[in-house]
């Protein structure tokens, strides 16, 4: 087996195969994130080609974001049951099929089916839960850093692909642009089939930072039990206020990033006379700074109190959105926003994953974070639809930016309700 031989070759050189799995996961999430981010490029071309209302198109994108999130906990269960490689391969086939078939759509219900349901399900199985699962299984040390890298791949992929996709859309049409996404996803699938493995024990290794090889936990091969596992986990943690704080703050995270800025940014800038390619380039700047900000957030989460990291991340993001709504959208003001907001785009993810693992344990961490991520995507769907609705009714996106900013400030304050993991209530009050 190629992966086992590669793992032995790396071990002889004091390198851990977990980094290969992490790199493969990074590439996969980068590729699927490009497909997610391409939705922002499609809104205006679909409106112009078919005459569909922006609110109708936004509704389909909102369904995609809801399924993208709700599949999270079930994706974690499927990875436990079927294995990471099988689940990810199936998801990539779904995404590619949904994109290719959408080239021939002529009705808005087909957009809802393909981009809402099919691509929503596929991307939901390769979302942040995949990165959290790989990081938890393969890494004991450097877990926060790995989560930061995975998160950066998702957010950066959604943003950095946009300028190229926007340029291709403007020159050749949205179908040609999306052909690039299909090619990148196909390349990622080859790496998954060749290099991805489910557990360190599969290649005869302990997790990175440990010395003992731990056999994978025995899984119940009953599919019904697999499907019920996320619901049972949700019931077991629903009485814990920590879960609801993480769920609620991640709802705001999705509302203030994917649903609002990623989905509507090109349209927002278009209201101020900015060309789609220029707006997408600004979003790419956000993506570049996001990469560094998220990786740095992962490094910080291994060293500092994650509650206070979340307080600062949400608070600063909120103020940046409020600032943007009152700016004049000049290139200088947009550049300041892109750098500041980009560093904080999804810096909230590594501390949230760490808090989930610390409060609920390694075995439950994937499923718990899956439900927390569902909150993220419900927030994203709310913003994707809500911002489109406000635009249709009031002909401006500024109220949406202000609402998102205020919600971030509230999320920052709510994080202060959390106790340090392992601390007793009396100790927390002292």
Short mmCIF file of C-alpha atoms in Angstrom, two decimals, residues 45-419:
data_model
loop_
_atom_site.label_atom_id
_atom_site.label_comp_id
_atom_site.label_asym_id
_atom_site.label_seq_id
_atom_site.Cartn_x
_atom_site.Cartn_y
_atom_site.Cartn_z
CA UNK A 45 -25.07 36.62 -14.28
CA UNK A 46 -28.06 34.41 -13.40
CA UNK A 47 -30.19 37.50 -12.82
CA UNK A 48 -29.21 38.90 -16.21
CA UNK A 49 -29.46 35.64 -18.18
CA UNK A 50 -32.72 34.25 -16.79
CA UNK A 51 -34.35 37.32 -15.25
CA UNK A 52 -34.60 35.61 -11.87
CA UNK A 53 -35.07 37.95 -8.92
CA UNK A 54 -32.04 38.37 -6.63
CA UNK A 55 -34.21 37.30 -3.67
CA UNK A 56 -35.05 34.03 -5.52
CA UNK A 57 -31.39 33.34 -6.27
CA UNK A 58 -30.47 34.20 -2.67
CA UNK A 59 -33.09 31.71 -1.44
CA UNK A 60 -31.40 28.87 -3.34
CA UNK A 61 -28.03 29.90 -1.94
CA UNK A 62 -29.56 30.03 1.54
CA UNK A 63 -30.76 26.41 1.19
CA UNK A 64 -27.22 25.43 0.19
CA UNK A 65 -25.83 27.10 3.31
CA UNK A 66 -28.43 25.46 5.58
CA UNK A 67 -27.64 21.97 4.25
CA UNK A 68 -23.93 22.80 4.31
CA UNK A 69 -24.32 23.30 8.04
CA UNK A 70 -26.93 20.70 8.98
CA UNK A 71 -24.90 17.95 7.29
CA UNK A 72 -22.00 18.69 9.65
CA UNK A 73 -22.93 16.43 12.58
CA UNK A 74 -24.13 13.69 10.24
CA UNK A 75 -20.94 14.01 8.19
CA UNK A 76 -18.96 13.34 11.38
CA UNK A 77 -21.11 10.25 12.04
CA UNK A 78 -20.68 9.06 8.44
CA UNK A 79 -16.91 9.48 8.76
CA UNK A 80 -16.98 7.34 11.89
CA UNK A 81 -19.12 4.70 10.14
CA UNK A 82 -17.85 4.58 6.56
CA UNK A 83 -14.42 6.19 6.91
CA UNK A 84 -13.12 9.61 5.95
CA UNK A 85 -11.89 8.64 2.48
CA UNK A 86 -15.19 7.10 1.36
CA UNK A 87 -17.28 10.00 2.65
CA UNK A 88 -15.04 12.66 1.11
CA UNK A 89 -14.89 10.87 -2.27
CA UNK A 90 -18.68 10.60 -2.38
CA UNK A 91 -19.02 14.27 -1.48
CA UNK A 92 -16.64 15.36 -4.23
CA UNK A 93 -18.58 13.36 -6.82
CA UNK A 94 -21.80 15.05 -5.67
CA UNK A 95 -20.30 18.53 -5.96
CA UNK A 96 -18.89 17.91 -9.42
CA UNK A 97 -22.18 16.39 -10.63
CA UNK A 98 -24.22 19.29 -9.25
CA UNK A 99 -22.04 21.89 -10.97
CA UNK A 100 -21.93 20.12 -14.34
CA UNK A 101 -25.68 19.49 -14.49
CA UNK A 102 -26.35 23.13 -13.52
CA UNK A 103 -24.81 24.18 -16.85
CA UNK A 104 -28.07 23.06 -18.47
CA UNK A 105 -30.61 24.51 -16.02
CA UNK A 106 -33.34 26.85 -17.26
CA UNK A 107 -35.72 27.15 -14.26
CA UNK A 108 -35.18 28.57 -10.79
CA UNK A 109 -36.33 25.30 -9.15
CA UNK A 110 -33.39 23.59 -10.86
CA UNK A 111 -31.05 26.12 -9.26
CA UNK A 112 -32.66 25.29 -5.91
CA UNK A 113 -32.24 21.54 -6.47
CA UNK A 114 -28.69 21.59 -7.81
CA UNK A 115 -27.03 24.47 -5.96
CA UNK A 116 -29.29 24.29 -2.93
CA UNK A 117 -29.60 20.55 -2.30
CA UNK A 118 -26.98 18.56 -4.27
CA UNK A 119 -24.04 20.93 -3.82
CA UNK A 120 -25.26 21.81 -0.32
CA UNK A 121 -25.06 18.15 0.72
CA UNK A 122 -21.70 17.59 -0.98
CA UNK A 123 -20.00 20.62 0.49
CA UNK A 124 -21.59 19.91 3.88
CA UNK A 125 -19.65 16.64 4.05
CA UNK A 126 -16.33 18.36 3.31
CA UNK A 127 -16.80 21.41 5.52
CA UNK A 128 -15.00 22.43 8.71
CA UNK A 129 -16.16 19.22 10.41
CA UNK A 130 -13.79 17.32 8.12
CA UNK A 131 -10.88 19.45 9.26
CA UNK A 132 -11.88 19.15 12.92
CA UNK A 133 -12.19 15.35 12.61
CA UNK A 134 -8.79 14.96 10.94
CA UNK A 135 -7.11 17.28 13.46
CA UNK A 136 -8.67 15.47 16.43
CA UNK A 137 -7.81 11.98 15.17
CA UNK A 138 -4.31 12.59 13.86
CA UNK A 139 -2.93 15.26 16.21
CA UNK A 140 -2.57 15.47 19.97
CA UNK A 141 0.01 18.25 19.83
CA UNK A 142 -0.33 21.17 17.39
CA UNK A 143 -4.06 20.50 17.09
CA UNK A 144 -4.98 24.17 17.26
CA UNK A 145 -2.45 25.01 14.54
CA UNK A 146 -3.80 22.24 12.29
CA UNK A 147 -7.39 23.41 12.80
CA UNK A 148 -6.23 26.91 11.91
CA UNK A 149 -4.66 25.66 8.68
CA UNK A 150 -7.81 23.68 7.75
CA UNK A 151 -10.04 26.63 8.48
CA UNK A 152 -7.80 28.92 6.47
CA UNK A 153 -8.09 26.57 3.50
CA UNK A 154 -11.88 26.79 3.58
CA UNK A 155 -12.17 30.53 3.97
CA UNK A 156 -9.22 31.37 1.73
CA UNK A 157 -10.42 28.99 -0.99
CA UNK A 158 -13.82 30.65 -1.02
CA UNK A 159 -12.24 34.08 -1.43
CA UNK A 160 -9.05 33.67 -3.47
CA UNK A 161 -10.79 31.79 -6.30
CA UNK A 162 -13.25 34.64 -6.77
CA UNK A 163 -11.12 37.07 -8.84
CA UNK A 164 -10.24 34.35 -11.35
CA UNK A 165 -13.81 33.07 -11.49
CA UNK A 166 -15.13 36.63 -11.85
CA UNK A 167 -12.69 37.35 -14.68
CA UNK A 168 -13.60 34.12 -16.49
CA UNK A 169 -17.31 34.84 -15.98
CA UNK A 170 -16.94 38.32 -17.43
CA UNK A 171 -14.92 37.11 -20.41
CA UNK A 172 -16.45 33.71 -21.20
CA UNK A 173 -19.56 33.23 -19.04
CA UNK A 174 -20.28 31.57 -15.70
CA UNK A 175 -20.32 28.04 -17.14
CA UNK A 176 -16.71 28.30 -18.31
CA UNK A 177 -15.70 29.74 -14.95
CA UNK A 178 -17.26 26.85 -13.05
CA UNK A 179 -15.49 24.33 -15.30
CA UNK A 180 -12.30 25.41 -13.51
CA UNK A 181 -13.88 24.50 -10.16
CA UNK A 182 -14.78 21.05 -11.50
CA UNK A 183 -11.19 20.45 -12.64
CA UNK A 184 -9.73 21.47 -9.27
CA UNK A 185 -12.18 19.24 -7.39
CA UNK A 186 -11.31 16.28 -9.65
CA UNK A 187 -7.60 16.79 -8.89
CA UNK A 188 -8.32 16.89 -5.16
CA UNK A 189 -10.23 13.61 -5.40
CA UNK A 190 -7.18 11.86 -6.88
CA UNK A 191 -5.09 12.93 -3.87
CA UNK A 192 -7.81 11.74 -1.47
CA UNK A 193 -7.94 8.29 -3.08
CA UNK A 194 -4.16 8.01 -3.03
CA UNK A 195 -3.15 9.51 0.32
CA UNK A 196 -6.10 9.85 2.72
CA UNK A 197 -6.36 7.37 5.61
CA UNK A 198 -8.90 7.27 8.42
CA UNK A 199 -6.76 6.75 11.55
CA UNK A 200 -3.05 6.86 12.45
CA UNK A 201 -3.27 3.15 13.33
CA UNK A 202 -4.11 2.42 9.69
CA UNK A 203 -0.48 3.14 8.83
CA UNK A 204 0.94 1.80 12.09
CA UNK A 205 1.44 5.14 13.85
CA UNK A 206 0.32 6.88 17.04
CA UNK A 207 -1.32 10.28 16.77
CA UNK A 208 1.17 13.13 16.44
CA UNK A 209 2.42 14.00 19.91
CA UNK A 210 1.61 10.58 21.42
CA UNK A 211 3.68 7.42 21.79
CA UNK A 212 1.11 4.62 21.90
CA UNK A 213 -0.72 3.36 18.85
CA UNK A 214 -4.44 3.47 19.63
CA UNK A 215 -6.76 1.21 17.67
CA UNK A 216 -9.79 3.00 16.23
CA UNK A 217 -12.85 2.63 18.45
CA UNK A 218 -15.15 -0.15 17.37
CA UNK A 219 -18.08 1.29 15.48
CA UNK A 220 -21.64 -0.01 15.42
CA UNK A 221 -22.14 -1.02 11.80
CA UNK A 222 -25.88 -0.48 12.08
CA UNK A 223 -26.67 2.44 9.76
CA UNK A 224 -29.67 3.40 11.89
CA UNK A 225 -27.39 3.78 14.91
CA UNK A 226 -25.02 5.90 12.82
CA UNK A 227 -27.83 8.23 11.78
CA UNK A 228 -29.09 8.47 15.36
CA UNK A 229 -25.62 9.17 16.84
CA UNK A 230 -25.69 12.94 16.07
CA UNK A 231 -29.18 13.26 17.56
CA UNK A 232 -28.18 11.34 20.68
CA UNK A 233 -25.10 13.55 21.04
CA UNK A 234 -27.24 16.67 20.63
CA UNK A 235 -29.60 15.48 23.35
CA UNK A 236 -26.70 14.73 25.71
CA UNK A 237 -25.10 18.17 25.35
CA UNK A 238 -28.23 20.29 25.00
CA UNK A 239 -28.49 20.77 28.77
CA UNK A 240 -24.99 22.22 28.89
CA UNK A 241 -25.00 26.04 28.51
CA UNK A 242 -21.48 25.91 27.03
CA UNK A 243 -22.92 24.20 23.96
CA UNK A 244 -25.53 26.92 23.43
CA UNK A 245 -23.00 29.72 23.83
CA UNK A 246 -20.77 28.08 21.23
CA UNK A 247 -23.79 27.41 18.98
CA UNK A 248 -25.09 30.97 19.29
CA UNK A 249 -21.75 32.67 18.73
CA UNK A 250 -21.05 30.47 15.72
CA UNK A 251 -24.48 31.42 14.34
CA UNK A 252 -23.23 35.00 14.42
CA UNK A 253 -19.92 33.93 12.86
CA UNK A 254 -21.71 32.52 9.82
CA UNK A 255 -24.09 35.47 9.66
CA UNK A 256 -21.21 37.95 9.53
CA UNK A 257 -18.99 36.05 7.04
CA UNK A 258 -20.25 33.40 4.57
CA UNK A 259 -23.85 34.52 4.39
CA UNK A 260 -23.28 38.25 4.13
CA UNK A 261 -19.84 39.19 2.81
CA UNK A 262 -19.01 36.07 0.78
CA UNK A 263 -22.44 35.79 -0.84
CA UNK A 264 -23.27 39.45 -1.42
CA UNK A 265 -19.92 41.26 -1.59
CA UNK A 266 -19.84 41.67 -5.36
CA UNK A 267 -23.41 43.02 -5.31
CA UNK A 268 -22.62 45.30 -2.34
CA UNK A 269 -19.68 46.84 -4.17
CA UNK A 270 -21.68 46.99 -7.40
CA UNK A 271 -24.04 49.44 -5.68
CA UNK A 272 -21.08 51.83 -5.49
CA UNK A 273 -20.13 51.43 -9.15
CA UNK A 274 -17.38 48.86 -8.65
CA UNK A 275 -16.81 46.21 -11.35
CA UNK A 276 -17.24 42.56 -10.40
CA UNK A 277 -13.57 41.70 -10.99
CA UNK A 278 -12.40 44.62 -8.82
CA UNK A 279 -14.81 43.65 -6.04
CA UNK A 280 -13.68 40.02 -6.23
CA UNK A 281 -10.05 41.16 -6.03
CA UNK A 282 -10.84 43.02 -2.81
CA UNK A 283 -12.42 39.84 -1.48
CA UNK A 284 -9.27 37.95 -2.43
CA UNK A 285 -7.25 40.40 -0.30
CA UNK A 286 -9.55 39.48 2.58
CA UNK A 287 -8.79 35.83 1.81
CA UNK A 288 -5.03 36.32 1.85
CA UNK A 289 -5.08 38.08 5.20
CA UNK A 290 -7.57 35.52 6.48
CA UNK A 291 -5.02 32.77 5.85
CA UNK A 292 -2.45 34.40 8.10
CA UNK A 293 -5.03 35.52 10.66
CA UNK A 294 -6.60 32.08 11.02
CA UNK A 295 -3.29 30.23 11.26
CA UNK A 296 -2.14 32.74 13.87
CA UNK A 297 -5.44 32.22 15.72
CA UNK A 298 -4.71 28.49 15.77
CA UNK A 299 -1.26 29.16 17.22
CA UNK A 300 -2.80 31.44 19.86
CA UNK A 301 -5.48 28.87 20.75
CA UNK A 302 -2.75 26.38 21.76
CA UNK A 303 -1.32 28.93 24.21
CA UNK A 304 -3.99 31.29 25.56
CA UNK A 305 -7.49 31.26 27.04
CA UNK A 306 -9.78 30.62 24.11
CA UNK A 307 -12.70 32.46 25.72
CA UNK A 308 -10.85 35.77 25.64
CA UNK A 309 -9.62 35.10 22.10
CA UNK A 310 -13.25 34.75 20.99
CA UNK A 311 -14.20 37.93 22.85
CA UNK A 312 -11.65 39.96 20.90
CA UNK A 313 -12.27 38.24 17.57
CA UNK A 314 -16.04 38.79 17.58
CA UNK A 315 -15.79 42.30 18.98
CA UNK A 316 -13.25 43.51 16.43
CA UNK A 317 -15.18 41.91 13.56
CA UNK A 318 -18.35 43.66 14.67
CA UNK A 319 -16.71 47.08 14.74
CA UNK A 320 -15.14 46.51 11.31
CA UNK A 321 -18.58 45.79 9.76
CA UNK A 322 -20.13 48.83 11.39
CA UNK A 323 -17.20 50.93 10.12
CA UNK A 324 -17.74 49.60 6.59
CA UNK A 325 -21.43 50.55 6.59
CA UNK A 326 -20.54 54.19 7.30
CA UNK A 327 -17.53 54.35 4.98
CA UNK A 328 -17.74 55.78 1.51
CA UNK A 329 -16.47 52.55 -0.13
CA UNK A 330 -13.43 54.32 -1.52
CA UNK A 331 -10.49 52.08 -2.38
CA UNK A 332 -8.59 53.34 0.67
CA UNK A 333 -11.49 52.57 3.02
CA UNK A 334 -12.07 49.18 1.40
CA UNK A 335 -8.36 48.35 1.69
CA UNK A 336 -8.36 49.15 5.42
CA UNK A 337 -11.47 47.03 5.87
CA UNK A 338 -10.07 44.13 3.79
CA UNK A 339 -6.91 43.89 5.90
CA UNK A 340 -8.58 44.30 9.28
CA UNK A 341 -11.63 42.15 8.56
CA UNK A 342 -9.56 39.57 6.68
CA UNK A 343 -7.34 38.87 9.68
CA UNK A 344 -10.51 38.10 11.64
CA UNK A 345 -12.61 36.37 8.93
CA UNK A 346 -12.78 32.95 10.60
CA UNK A 347 -10.20 33.32 13.36
CA UNK A 348 -13.04 32.22 15.65
CA UNK A 349 -12.88 28.60 14.45
CA UNK A 350 -9.72 27.27 16.21
CA UNK A 351 -10.76 28.59 19.66
CA UNK A 352 -14.29 27.19 19.14
CA UNK A 353 -12.98 23.74 18.20
CA UNK A 354 -10.61 23.79 21.18
CA UNK A 355 -13.42 24.75 23.58
CA UNK A 356 -15.64 21.98 22.17
CA UNK A 357 -12.89 19.38 22.67
CA UNK A 358 -12.01 20.64 26.17
CA UNK A 359 -15.63 20.72 27.34
CA UNK A 360 -17.00 17.57 25.69
CA UNK A 361 -13.98 15.29 25.14
CA UNK A 362 -12.15 13.98 22.08
CA UNK A 363 -14.66 11.26 21.17
CA UNK A 364 -17.60 13.66 21.08
CA UNK A 365 -15.68 16.65 19.73
CA UNK A 366 -16.41 15.97 16.05
CA UNK A 367 -20.13 15.49 16.55
CA UNK A 368 -20.47 18.41 18.96
CA UNK A 369 -18.57 20.72 16.64
CA UNK A 370 -20.79 19.44 13.82
CA UNK A 371 -23.84 20.82 15.64
CA UNK A 372 -22.02 24.04 16.49
CA UNK A 373 -21.12 24.37 12.81
CA UNK A 374 -24.78 23.82 11.95
CA UNK A 375 -25.42 27.01 13.92
CA UNK A 376 -22.76 28.73 11.81
CA UNK A 377 -24.50 27.82 8.58
CA UNK A 378 -27.96 28.67 9.88
CA UNK A 379 -26.55 32.11 10.56
CA UNK A 380 -25.01 32.18 7.08
CA UNK A 381 -28.33 31.20 5.50
CA UNK A 382 -30.13 33.88 7.51
CA UNK A 383 -27.75 36.53 6.20
CA UNK A 384 -27.77 35.19 2.63
CA UNK A 385 -31.56 35.47 2.47
CA UNK A 386 -31.95 38.45 4.81
CA UNK A 387 -29.43 40.65 3.01
CA UNK A 388 -31.05 39.83 -0.34
CA UNK A 389 -34.46 40.66 1.11
CA UNK A 390 -33.26 43.98 2.51
CA UNK A 391 -31.61 44.82 -0.80
CA UNK A 392 -34.83 44.07 -2.72
CA UNK A 393 -36.98 46.10 -0.33
CA UNK A 394 -34.71 49.03 0.57
CA UNK A 395 -32.27 49.01 -2.36
CA UNK A 396 -29.26 49.02 0.00
CA UNK A 397 -27.15 46.52 1.94
CA UNK A 398 -26.10 48.95 4.66
CA UNK A 399 -28.71 47.85 7.27
CA UNK A 400 -27.51 44.25 6.80
CA UNK A 401 -23.91 45.27 7.54
CA UNK A 402 -24.98 47.17 10.66
CA UNK A 403 -27.14 44.34 11.99
CA UNK A 404 -24.29 41.86 11.49
CA UNK A 405 -21.88 44.19 13.29
CA UNK A 406 -24.16 44.56 16.31
CA UNK A 407 -24.69 40.80 16.46
CA UNK A 408 -20.91 40.30 16.58
CA UNK A 409 -20.65 42.67 19.55
CA UNK A 410 -23.37 40.68 21.35
CA UNK A 411 -21.54 37.43 20.57
CA UNK A 412 -18.33 38.87 22.05
CA UNK A 413 -20.13 39.69 25.29
CA UNK A 414 -21.83 36.27 25.50
CA UNK A 415 -18.47 34.45 25.37
CA UNK A 416 -17.66 36.00 28.75
CA UNK A 417 -20.40 33.79 30.24
CA UNK A 418 -18.22 30.71 29.71
CA UNK A 419 -16.12 29.25 32.52
#
